[in-house]
Coordinates of C-alpha atoms and ligand atoms in Angstrom, one line a residue:
M1 CA -2.5 -39.8 1.7
K2 CA -2.3 -37.6 -1.4
K3 CA -5.1 -35.3 -0.4
L4 CA -2.9 -32.3 0.5
Q5 CA -0.1 -33.0 -2.0
T6 CA 1.1 -30.1 -4.0
Q7 CA 3.9 -28.9 -6.3
Y8 CA 5.9 -25.9 -5.2
L9 CA 9.2 -24.6 -6.7
G10 CA 9.4 -27.8 -8.8
L11 CA 9.2 -30.0 -5.7
T12 CA 6.5 -32.4 -4.6
L13 CA 5.3 -31.5 -1.1
K14 CA 3.1 -33.8 0.9
N15 CA 1.1 -30.8 1.9
P16 CA 1.3 -27.0 1.3
L17 CA 2.3 -26.0 4.9
L18 CA 5.8 -24.5 5.2
V19 CA 7.3 -23.4 8.4
S20 CA 8.8 -20.1 7.4
S21 CA 12.2 -18.7 7.8
S22 CA 12.9 -17.7 11.5
G23 CA 14.6 -18.8 14.7
L24 CA 12.3 -21.8 14.5
T25 CA 14.3 -23.2 11.6
N26 CA 17.9 -22.5 12.6
S27 CA 18.8 -25.8 14.2
I28 CA 18.5 -29.5 13.3
E29 CA 16.7 -30.3 16.6
K30 CA 14.0 -27.8 15.8
L31 CA 13.7 -28.9 12.2
V32 CA 13.2 -32.5 13.2
K33 CA 10.4 -31.6 15.5
I34 CA 8.7 -29.6 12.7
Q35 CA 9.0 -32.6 10.4
E36 CA 7.5 -34.8 13.1
Q37 CA 4.4 -32.5 13.2
G38 CA 3.9 -33.1 9.5
A39 CA 5.0 -29.9 7.8
G40 CA 5.3 -30.1 4.0
A41 CA 8.7 -28.2 3.9
V42 CA 10.9 -25.9 5.8
V43 CA 12.5 -22.6 5.0
L44 CA 15.7 -22.2 6.9
K45 CA 16.5 -19.0 8.9
S46 CA 18.0 -16.4 6.5
L47 CA 21.7 -15.8 6.1
F48 CA 21.8 -12.0 6.4
Q49 CA 24.1 -10.0 4.2
E50 CA 23.5 -7.0 6.5
Q51 CA 24.4 -8.9 9.7
I52 CA 27.7 -10.2 8.2
I53 CA 28.7 -6.7 7.1
M54 CA 27.8 -5.4 10.6
E55 CA 29.8 -8.2 12.3
A56 CA 32.9 -7.4 10.2
E57 CA 32.6 -3.7 11.0
D58 CA 32.2 -4.4 14.7
A59 CA 35.3 -6.6 14.7
L60 CA 37.2 -3.8 13.0
R61 CA 36.2 -1.4 15.7
H62 CA 38.2 -3.6 18.1
N63 CA 41.1 -3.8 15.8
A64 CA 43.7 -1.0 15.4
Y65 CA 44.5 -1.7 11.7
P66 CA 41.9 -0.4 9.2
E67 CA 43.6 -2.5 6.5
A68 CA 42.3 -5.5 8.4
L69 CA 38.8 -4.8 7.1
D70 CA 39.1 -6.9 4.0
Y71 CA 40.5 -9.8 6.0
L72 CA 37.8 -9.5 8.7
N73 CA 35.1 -9.2 6.1
A74 CA 36.3 -12.4 4.4
H75 CA 36.8 -14.2 7.7
T76 CA 33.3 -13.2 9.0
Q77 CA 31.7 -14.2 5.7
D78 CA 33.5 -17.5 5.5
H79 CA 32.6 -18.4 9.1
R80 CA 29.0 -17.5 8.8
T81 CA 28.4 -19.1 5.4
G82 CA 30.3 -22.2 6.6
Q83 CA 27.9 -22.5 9.5
Y84 CA 24.9 -22.0 7.2
T85 CA 26.0 -24.6 4.6
Q86 CA 26.6 -27.0 7.4
L87 CA 23.1 -26.5 8.6
I88 CA 21.8 -27.2 5.0
R89 CA 23.9 -30.4 4.7
E90 CA 22.7 -31.7 8.1
A91 CA 19.1 -30.8 7.3
K92 CA 19.3 -32.7 4.0
Q93 CA 20.7 -35.8 5.8
R94 CA 18.2 -35.8 8.6
L95 CA 14.9 -34.6 6.9
D96 CA 12.7 -36.2 4.3
I97 CA 10.9 -33.0 3.5
P98 CA 12.3 -30.4 1.2
V99 CA 14.7 -27.8 2.6
V100 CA 14.5 -24.3 1.2
A101 CA 17.5 -22.0 2.0
S102 CA 17.0 -18.3 2.6
L103 CA 19.3 -15.5 1.7
N104 CA 18.7 -11.9 2.7
C105 CA 20.3 -9.6 0.1
I106 CA 20.4 -5.8 -0.1
D107 CA 22.4 -5.5 -3.3
D108 CA 23.6 -7.6 -6.3
N109 CA 27.4 -7.5 -5.5
D110 CA 29.6 -10.4 -4.5
W111 CA 27.0 -11.6 -2.1
V112 CA 25.0 -13.5 -4.7
A113 CA 27.9 -16.0 -4.9
Y114 CA 26.4 -17.6 -1.8
A115 CA 23.5 -18.8 -3.8
K116 CA 25.9 -21.2 -5.5
E117 CA 27.2 -22.4 -2.1
V118 CA 23.7 -23.0 -0.9
E119 CA 23.0 -25.0 -4.0
E120 CA 26.2 -27.1 -3.6
A121 CA 25.3 -27.7 0.1
G122 CA 22.2 -29.5 -1.2
A123 CA 19.3 -27.1 -0.6
D124 CA 16.2 -27.9 -2.7
A125 CA 15.3 -24.4 -3.5
L126 CA 16.2 -20.8 -2.5
E127 CA 14.1 -18.0 -1.0
L128 CA 15.4 -14.5 -1.4
N129 CA 14.4 -12.3 1.4
I130 CA 14.8 -8.8 0.0
F131 CA 13.8 -5.5 1.5
I132 CA 15.4 -2.3 0.5
I133 CA 14.3 0.4 2.8
P134 CA 13.5 3.5 0.8
A135 CA 15.2 6.0 3.2
K136 CA 17.1 8.1 0.6
I137 CA 15.0 11.1 -0.5
H138 CA 16.4 11.2 -4.1
Q139 CA 16.2 7.5 -4.8
T140 CA 13.1 6.9 -7.0
A141 CA 10.7 4.0 -6.7
A142 CA 11.8 2.9 -10.2
Q143 CA 15.5 2.7 -9.1
I144 CA 14.6 0.6 -6.1
E145 CA 12.4 -1.8 -8.1
E146 CA 15.2 -2.2 -10.6
Q147 CA 17.5 -3.1 -7.7
Y148 CA 15.1 -6.0 -6.8
E149 CA 15.2 -7.1 -10.4
R150 CA 18.9 -6.9 -10.7
I151 CA 19.4 -9.0 -7.5
V152 CA 17.0 -11.7 -8.8
K153 CA 18.6 -11.7 -12.3
K154 CA 22.1 -12.1 -10.8
V155 CA 21.0 -14.9 -8.5
R156 CA 19.2 -16.6 -11.4
Q157 CA 22.5 -16.6 -13.3
T158 CA 24.4 -17.9 -10.3
T159 CA 22.3 -20.9 -9.4
K160 CA 19.9 -23.4 -11.0
L161 CA 17.9 -23.7 -7.8
P162 CA 14.2 -22.8 -8.1
L163 CA 13.8 -19.3 -6.7
A164 CA 11.2 -17.7 -4.6
V165 CA 11.3 -14.0 -3.6
K166 CA 9.9 -12.9 -0.3
V167 CA 8.7 -9.3 -0.5
S168 CA 6.9 -6.7 1.5
Y169 CA 3.5 -5.2 0.4
Q170 CA 5.1 -1.7 0.2
F171 CA 5.1 -1.2 -3.5
T172 CA 3.0 1.2 -5.5
N173 CA 2.1 -1.5 -7.9
L174 CA 2.8 -4.9 -6.4
L175 CA 1.5 -6.8 -9.4
N176 CA 3.8 -5.1 -11.7
V177 CA 6.8 -5.7 -9.4
L178 CA 5.9 -9.4 -9.2
E179 CA 5.6 -9.6 -13.0
R180 CA 9.1 -8.2 -13.3
L181 CA 10.5 -10.5 -10.7
K182 CA 9.0 -13.4 -12.7
G183 CA 10.7 -12.0 -15.8
A184 CA 14.0 -11.8 -13.8
G185 CA 13.8 -15.5 -13.0
A186 CA 11.7 -16.0 -9.9
S187 CA 9.3 -19.0 -9.9
A188 CA 7.4 -17.9 -6.8
A189 CA 6.7 -14.9 -4.6
V190 CA 6.1 -15.0 -0.8
L191 CA 3.4 -12.5 0.3
F192 CA 4.6 -11.0 2.7
N193 CA 7.6 -10.7 4.9
R194 CA 7.0 -9.2 8.4
F195 CA 9.8 -6.9 9.6
Y196 CA 11.4 -5.7 12.7
E197 CA 9.6 -2.5 13.5
P198 CA 10.9 0.1 16.0
D199 CA 8.8 1.5 18.8
I200 CA 9.6 4.2 21.4
D201 CA 9.6 3.7 25.2
I202 CA 8.4 7.2 26.3
F203 CA 9.5 6.6 29.9
K204 CA 13.0 5.3 29.3
M205 CA 13.3 7.7 26.3
R206 CA 14.8 5.1 24.0
T207 CA 13.8 3.0 21.0
V208 CA 12.7 -0.6 21.5
S209 CA 11.4 -3.4 19.4
S210 CA 7.6 -3.4 18.7
E211 CA 5.7 -6.6 18.9
V212 CA 7.7 -9.2 17.0
F213 CA 4.9 -11.8 16.4
S214 CA 1.9 -11.4 14.3
S215 CA -1.7 -12.0 15.4
G216 CA -4.4 -13.7 13.5
A217 CA -5.9 -10.3 12.5
D218 CA -2.7 -9.6 10.5
I219 CA -3.8 -12.0 7.7
R220 CA -5.9 -9.3 6.1
Q221 CA -3.2 -7.7 3.9
S222 CA -1.7 -10.9 2.6
L223 CA -5.2 -12.3 2.0
R224 CA -6.3 -9.4 -0.1
W225 CA -3.1 -9.5 -2.2
M226 CA -3.2 -13.3 -2.5
A227 CA -6.7 -13.1 -3.9
I228 CA -5.8 -10.4 -6.4
A229 CA -2.4 -11.7 -7.4
S230 CA -3.5 -15.3 -7.8
S231 CA -5.9 -14.2 -10.5
H232 CA -3.0 -12.5 -12.5
F233 CA -0.4 -15.3 -12.3
D234 CA -0.5 -18.8 -13.7
A235 CA 0.9 -21.0 -11.0
K236 CA 2.8 -22.9 -13.8
T237 CA 5.1 -19.9 -14.1
M238 CA 4.7 -17.9 -10.9
Q239 CA 3.5 -19.5 -7.7
L240 CA 2.4 -17.6 -4.6
S241 CA 3.1 -18.5 -1.1
A242 CA 1.2 -16.8 1.7
S243 CA 2.9 -15.6 4.8
T244 CA 1.7 -13.4 7.7
G245 CA -1.1 -14.0 10.2
V246 CA -1.9 -17.7 9.6
H247 CA -2.5 -18.9 13.2
D248 CA -5.0 -21.7 12.7
G249 CA -6.7 -24.0 10.2
T250 CA -9.3 -21.5 9.3
A251 CA -6.7 -19.0 8.2
F252 CA -4.8 -21.7 6.3
V253 CA -7.9 -22.7 4.3
K254 CA -8.6 -19.0 3.6
Q255 CA -5.3 -18.5 1.9
L256 CA -5.7 -21.6 -0.2
L257 CA -9.2 -20.4 -1.2
A258 CA -7.6 -17.1 -2.1
G259 CA -5.2 -18.9 -4.4
A260 CA -2.1 -19.7 -2.5
T261 CA 0.1 -22.5 -3.7
T262 CA 1.6 -22.9 -0.3
V263 CA 1.1 -21.3 3.1
Q264 CA 3.8 -20.4 5.5
V265 CA 3.4 -20.3 9.3
C266 CA 5.8 -18.8 11.9
S267 CA 4.3 -16.7 14.8
A268 CA 1.7 -19.4 15.4
L269 CA 4.5 -21.8 16.3
Y270 CA 6.1 -19.3 18.6
K271 CA 2.9 -18.6 20.4
Q272 CA 1.2 -22.1 20.4
G273 CA 4.1 -24.5 20.0
V274 CA 5.1 -26.7 17.1
E275 CA 2.0 -28.9 17.5
V276 CA -0.1 -26.2 15.8
V277 CA 1.3 -27.6 12.5
R278 CA -0.5 -30.9 13.0
R279 CA -3.7 -29.1 14.2
I280 CA -3.8 -26.9 11.0
L281 CA -3.3 -29.9 8.7
N282 CA -6.0 -32.0 10.6
F283 CA -8.4 -29.1 10.4
T284 CA -7.8 -28.7 6.7
E285 CA -8.4 -32.3 5.9
D286 CA -11.6 -32.4 8.0
W287 CA -12.8 -29.2 6.3
M288 CA -12.1 -30.8 2.9
D289 CA -14.0 -33.9 3.9
G290 CA -17.0 -31.8 5.0
K291 CA -17.0 -29.9 1.7
G292 CA -16.5 -33.1 -0.4
F293 CA -13.1 -32.0 -1.8
S294 CA -10.6 -34.7 -2.4
T295 CA -7.6 -32.6 -3.7
L296 CA -6.4 -29.1 -3.2
D297 CA -7.1 -28.3 -6.9
D298 CA -10.8 -28.9 -6.1
F299 CA -10.9 -25.6 -4.3
R300 CA -7.7 -23.7 -4.5
G301 CA -8.3 -20.1 -5.8
R302 CA -12.0 -20.5 -5.7
M303 CA -12.4 -17.3 -3.7
G304 CA -9.7 -15.5 -5.7
Y305 CA -10.4 -12.2 -7.4
G306 CA -11.2 -13.7 -10.8
N307 CA -13.4 -16.4 -9.5
I308 CA -16.0 -14.6 -7.4
S309 CA -19.1 -12.7 -8.6
N310 CA -18.1 -9.4 -6.9
P311 CA -14.3 -9.2 -7.3
A312 CA -14.4 -5.5 -6.6
I313 CA -14.7 -6.4 -2.9
Y314 CA -10.9 -7.0 -3.0
E315 CA -10.4 -3.5 -4.4
R316 CA -12.4 -1.7 -1.7
T317 CA -10.2 0.4 0.6
Q318 CA -12.4 3.1 2.1
F319 CA -14.8 2.5 5.0
M320 CA -17.8 3.8 3.1
R321 CA -21.1 3.1 4.9
Y322 CA -22.2 0.6 2.4
F323 CA -19.3 -1.7 3.1
S324 CA -18.9 -1.4 6.9
S325 CA -21.4 -1.7 9.7
V326 CA -19.3 0.5 11.9
E327 CA -20.3 4.2 11.7
Ligands
FMN401 C1 11.4 -14.1 15.4 C2 11.3 -14.1 13.9 C3 12.4 -14.2 13.1 C4 12.3 -14.2 11.7 N1 13.3 -14.3 10.9 C5 13.2 -14.3 9.5 C6 14.3 -14.6 8.7 O1 15.4 -14.8 9.1 N2 14.1 -14.5 7.3 C7 12.8 -14.2 6.8 O2 12.7 -14.2 5.6 N3 11.8 -14.0 7.6 C8 11.9 -14.0 8.9 N4 10.8 -13.8 9.8 C9 9.5 -13.6 9.1 C10 8.7 -14.8 9.1 O3 9.3 -15.8 8.3 C11 7.3 -14.6 8.5 O4 7.4 -14.2 7.2 C12 6.6 -13.5 9.3 O5 6.8 -13.6 10.7 C13 5.1 -13.5 9.0 O6 4.5 -14.7 9.3 P1 3.7 -15.1 10.6 O7 2.6 -14.1 10.7 O8 3.3 -16.5 10.4 O9 4.7 -14.9 11.7 C14 11.0 -13.9 11.1 C15 9.9 -13.7 12.0 C16 10.0 -13.8 13.3 C17 8.8 -13.6 14.2

């Protein structure tokens, strides 16, 4: 059945549903179950630069010799990356669907060398999970954006793998940043990552984690930007993958209508079980039948910014009376 077939990152996917990078994609057992439910591809759990640095520092705290830091760093990195490349190798042996590796980077130093290891282990593509928290008062937006570009350029020089960059919506001009990431060598952007956010327990007087999983209502931000961005980028040179708030078939179809090349799901599997993958795909096929669409190209992007009669709706931000029934 070719009805849902699509191209993403130079790969042919039997459908545009990816299970996104998370604890759902960190073991072979879980990946096999995801494939059984019909997913088009998987993005493996990220290998975190920050985590490896923290683990090495933690090991040093329990070691009397500061000179050991280099050794511990190298050891922790080798151990972690060895586990990761092993996961890629096994995934490639056991799965028929494409396997996208994911690296979390915060700078463009030695770390980018892992892109090559990921390629050699057999990954089909690479997603870079980048978020540089702007917590330094004198660092300008331009400097931070240049750092994103530098990371992508360096990774582009390191590997031939097709590259996607998973970003947050927190840019003053997201479209401009995406254009520059494209220039730096990215073939796709994932809109958007969802981050760990802190909360405060006022009784225990300590910081805790806020809700980790998204809800269906969280689709709003990614839907707006998918609709706008898809009208600015030709999917031949910069594809867009939707992430955040896709919990059912309706939301999945909305993102395709907004112009997504692929749609990633995560919290929905945590909350409803892996079977939600099959339900979303079945819903999408039934909906296409009902509308008389035989391929994704028959409707993808039809509700994007450039394809509707009142595109300004995607630019509205204020709750003026005209746009909202709530007083
Ligand atoms: C428990 C958990 C772990 C995650 N781990 C990663 C990760 O390692 N790398 C990454 O890029 N995104 C990670 N994410 C973000 C998801 O891939 C996804 O982008 C985000 O949850 C929004 O999609 P959703 O609304 O479908 O959950 C994680 C999300 C959750 C809930």
